[in-house]
Short mmCIF file of C-alpha atoms in Angstrom, two decimals:
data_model
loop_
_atom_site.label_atom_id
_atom_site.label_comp_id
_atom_site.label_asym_id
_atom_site.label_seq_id
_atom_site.Cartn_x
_atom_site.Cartn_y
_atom_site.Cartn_z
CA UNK A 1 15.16 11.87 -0.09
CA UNK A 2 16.20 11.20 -3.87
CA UNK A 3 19.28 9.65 -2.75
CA UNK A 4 16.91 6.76 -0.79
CA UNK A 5 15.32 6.10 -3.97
CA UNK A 6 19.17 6.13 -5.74
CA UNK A 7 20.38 4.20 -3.47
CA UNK A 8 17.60 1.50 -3.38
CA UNK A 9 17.66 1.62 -7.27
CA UNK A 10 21.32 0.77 -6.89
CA UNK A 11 20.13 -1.85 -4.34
CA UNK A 12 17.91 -3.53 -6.61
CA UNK A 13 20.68 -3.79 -9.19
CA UNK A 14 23.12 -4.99 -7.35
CA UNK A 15 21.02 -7.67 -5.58
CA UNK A 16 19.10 -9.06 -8.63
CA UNK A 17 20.46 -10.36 -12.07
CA UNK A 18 19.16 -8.59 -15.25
CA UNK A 19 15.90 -10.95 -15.60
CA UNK A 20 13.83 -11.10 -18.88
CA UNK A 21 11.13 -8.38 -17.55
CA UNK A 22 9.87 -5.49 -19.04
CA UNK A 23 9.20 -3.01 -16.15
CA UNK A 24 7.36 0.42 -17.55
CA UNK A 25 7.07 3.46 -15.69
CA UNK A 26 3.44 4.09 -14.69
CA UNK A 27 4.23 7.53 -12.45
CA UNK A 28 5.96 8.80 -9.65
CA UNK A 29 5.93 11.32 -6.92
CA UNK A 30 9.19 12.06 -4.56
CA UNK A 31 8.36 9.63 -2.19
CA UNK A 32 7.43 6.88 -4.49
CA UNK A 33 7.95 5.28 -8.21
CA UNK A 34 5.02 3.28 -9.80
CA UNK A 35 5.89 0.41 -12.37
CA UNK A 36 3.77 -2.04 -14.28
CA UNK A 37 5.53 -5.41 -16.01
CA UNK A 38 4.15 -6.15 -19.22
CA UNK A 39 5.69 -9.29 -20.20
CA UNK A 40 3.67 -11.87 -18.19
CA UNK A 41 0.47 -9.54 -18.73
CA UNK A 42 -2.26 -12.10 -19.32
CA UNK A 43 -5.76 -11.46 -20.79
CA UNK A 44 -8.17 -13.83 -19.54
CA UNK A 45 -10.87 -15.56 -21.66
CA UNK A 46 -13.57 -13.09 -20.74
CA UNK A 47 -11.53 -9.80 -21.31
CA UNK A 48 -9.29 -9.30 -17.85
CA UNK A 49 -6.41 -8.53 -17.53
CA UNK A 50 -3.45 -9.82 -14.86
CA UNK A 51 -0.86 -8.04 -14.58
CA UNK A 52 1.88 -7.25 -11.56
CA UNK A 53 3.07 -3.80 -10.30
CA UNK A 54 5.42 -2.69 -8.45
CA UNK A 55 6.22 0.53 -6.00
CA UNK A 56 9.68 1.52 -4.94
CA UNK A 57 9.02 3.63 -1.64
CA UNK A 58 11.43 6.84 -0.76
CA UNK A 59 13.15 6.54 2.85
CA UNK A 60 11.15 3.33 3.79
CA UNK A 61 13.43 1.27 5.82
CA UNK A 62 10.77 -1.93 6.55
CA UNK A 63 9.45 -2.91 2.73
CA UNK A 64 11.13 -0.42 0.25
CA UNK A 65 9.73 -2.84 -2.69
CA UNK A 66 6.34 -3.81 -3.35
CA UNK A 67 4.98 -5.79 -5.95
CA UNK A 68 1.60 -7.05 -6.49
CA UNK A 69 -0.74 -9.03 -9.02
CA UNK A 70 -4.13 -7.57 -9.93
CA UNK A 71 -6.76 -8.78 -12.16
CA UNK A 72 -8.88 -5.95 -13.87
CA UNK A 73 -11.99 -5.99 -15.59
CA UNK A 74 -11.67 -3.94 -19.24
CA UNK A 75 -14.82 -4.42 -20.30
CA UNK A 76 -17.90 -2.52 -18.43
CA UNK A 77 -17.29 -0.40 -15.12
CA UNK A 78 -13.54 -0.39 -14.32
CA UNK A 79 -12.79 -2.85 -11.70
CA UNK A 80 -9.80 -4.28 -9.68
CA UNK A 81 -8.81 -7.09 -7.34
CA UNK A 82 -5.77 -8.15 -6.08
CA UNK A 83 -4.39 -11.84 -6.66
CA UNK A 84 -1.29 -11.71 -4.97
CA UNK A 85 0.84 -8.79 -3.00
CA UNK A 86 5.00 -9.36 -1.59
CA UNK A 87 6.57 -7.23 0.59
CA UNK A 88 10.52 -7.32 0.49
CA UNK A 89 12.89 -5.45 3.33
CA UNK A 90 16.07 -3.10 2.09
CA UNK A 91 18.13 -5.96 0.66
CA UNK A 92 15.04 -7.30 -1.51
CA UNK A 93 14.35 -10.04 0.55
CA UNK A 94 10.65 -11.23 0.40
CA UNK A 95 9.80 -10.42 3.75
CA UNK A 96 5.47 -10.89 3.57
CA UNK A 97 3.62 -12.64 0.96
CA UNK A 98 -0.34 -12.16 0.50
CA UNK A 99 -2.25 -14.39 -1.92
CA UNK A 100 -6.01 -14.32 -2.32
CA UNK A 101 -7.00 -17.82 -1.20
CA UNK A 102 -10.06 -17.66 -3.43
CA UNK A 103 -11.38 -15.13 -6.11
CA UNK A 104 -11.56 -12.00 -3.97
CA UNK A 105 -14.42 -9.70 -4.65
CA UNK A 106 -13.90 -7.26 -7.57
CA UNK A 107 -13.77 -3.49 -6.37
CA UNK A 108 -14.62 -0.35 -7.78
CA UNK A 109 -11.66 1.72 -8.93
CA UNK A 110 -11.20 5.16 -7.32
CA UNK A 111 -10.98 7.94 -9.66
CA UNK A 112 -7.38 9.42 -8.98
CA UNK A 113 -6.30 5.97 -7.45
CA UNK A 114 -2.95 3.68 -8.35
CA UNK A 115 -6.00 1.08 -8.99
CA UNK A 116 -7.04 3.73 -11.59
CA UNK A 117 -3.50 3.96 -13.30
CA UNK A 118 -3.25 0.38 -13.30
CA UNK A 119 -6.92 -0.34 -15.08
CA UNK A 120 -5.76 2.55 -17.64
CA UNK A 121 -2.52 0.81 -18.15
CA UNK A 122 -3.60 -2.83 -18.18
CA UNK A 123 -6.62 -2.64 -20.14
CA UNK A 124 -4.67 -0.14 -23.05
CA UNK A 125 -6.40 3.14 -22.25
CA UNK A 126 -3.68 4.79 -21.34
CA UNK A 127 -0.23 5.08 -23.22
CA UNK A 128 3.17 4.44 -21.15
CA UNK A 129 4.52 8.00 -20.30
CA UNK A 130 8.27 6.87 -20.31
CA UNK A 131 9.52 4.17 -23.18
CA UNK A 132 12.00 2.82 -20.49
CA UNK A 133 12.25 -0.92 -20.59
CA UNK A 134 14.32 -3.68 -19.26
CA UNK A 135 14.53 -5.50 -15.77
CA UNK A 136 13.10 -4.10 -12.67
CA UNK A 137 16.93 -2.59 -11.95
CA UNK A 138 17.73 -1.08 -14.72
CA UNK A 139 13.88 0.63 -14.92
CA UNK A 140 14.35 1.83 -11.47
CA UNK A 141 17.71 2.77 -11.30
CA UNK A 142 17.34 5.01 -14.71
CA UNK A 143 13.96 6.58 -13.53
CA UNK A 144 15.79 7.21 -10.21
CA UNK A 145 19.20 8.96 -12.01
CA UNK A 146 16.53 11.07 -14.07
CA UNK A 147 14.80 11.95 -11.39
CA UNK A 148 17.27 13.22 -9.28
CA UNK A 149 19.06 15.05 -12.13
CA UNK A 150 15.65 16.93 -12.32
CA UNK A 151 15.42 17.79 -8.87
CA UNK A 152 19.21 19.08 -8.71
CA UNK A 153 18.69 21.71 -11.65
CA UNK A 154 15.29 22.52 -9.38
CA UNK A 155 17.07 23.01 -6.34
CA UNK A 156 19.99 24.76 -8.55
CA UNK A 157 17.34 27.28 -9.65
CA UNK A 158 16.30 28.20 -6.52
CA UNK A 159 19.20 28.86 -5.08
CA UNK A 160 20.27 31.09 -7.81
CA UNK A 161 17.02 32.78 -7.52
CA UNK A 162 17.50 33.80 -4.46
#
């Protein structure tokens, strides 16, 4: 599983250039990695936030890679809407592109939610867990190595312990 997310790190690097992003790690589980981009974030004139995430899905053949816009609303109850969402197949090809043909209807963010870590993120309430910057390569493909460093001394360890 870890090497699917190695391999589509290494993937992304290869494919893309080194672009002047900042990509921050937001979270991650083994079967995917959460980033927000904070150099484009853009408050609007009555306190929200744009911003664009990504996800980087484990053993997902179709659309490894997706990133999305959202607009969220930092002042009063937490709120999200999407603005834009792209789909792109193994070899980062945009494969699907949604955009919101009008203002879509603001939505209540689930407690627990990735529309929850992106509200905490966006709108400052949260700190970034990881101080990993640079393209969306290079953030990936370092999380990635990490990663599966981690779960090799895991799998190390219980081996030995049994």
């Amino acid at each position: 599983m870890w090497k699917s997310l190695v391999s589509a790190a290494a993937l992304i690097v290869v494919a893309k250039p080194a672009l002047a992003e900042t990509w921050h790690v937001m979270g991650a589980t083994p079967a995917e990695l959460l980033l927000m981009e904070t150099d484009t974030r853009f408050v609007h004139s009555n306190g929200d936030v744009s911003v664009w995430t990504s996800s980087v899905k484990v053993g997902e053949k179709e659309e490894p890679v997706v990133k999305a816009r959202w607009e969220v609303s930092c002042i009063g109850d937490p709120r999200i809407r999407p603005q834009m969402v792209i789909w792109f197949d193994g070899e980062l090809k945009s494969k699907d592109t949604w955009l919101a043909k009008s203002k879509e209807p603001f939505q209540p963010i689930v407690p627990g939610s990735r529309g929850e870590l992106t509200w905490e993120y966006a709108c400052g309430k949260k700190s970034w867990p990881i101080s990993v910057s640079g393209s969306f390569g290079e953030v990936t493909g370092a999380y990635a190595n990490a990663l599966a460093k981690l779960v090799n001394a895991s799998d190390e360890e219980q081996v030995e312990a049994k």
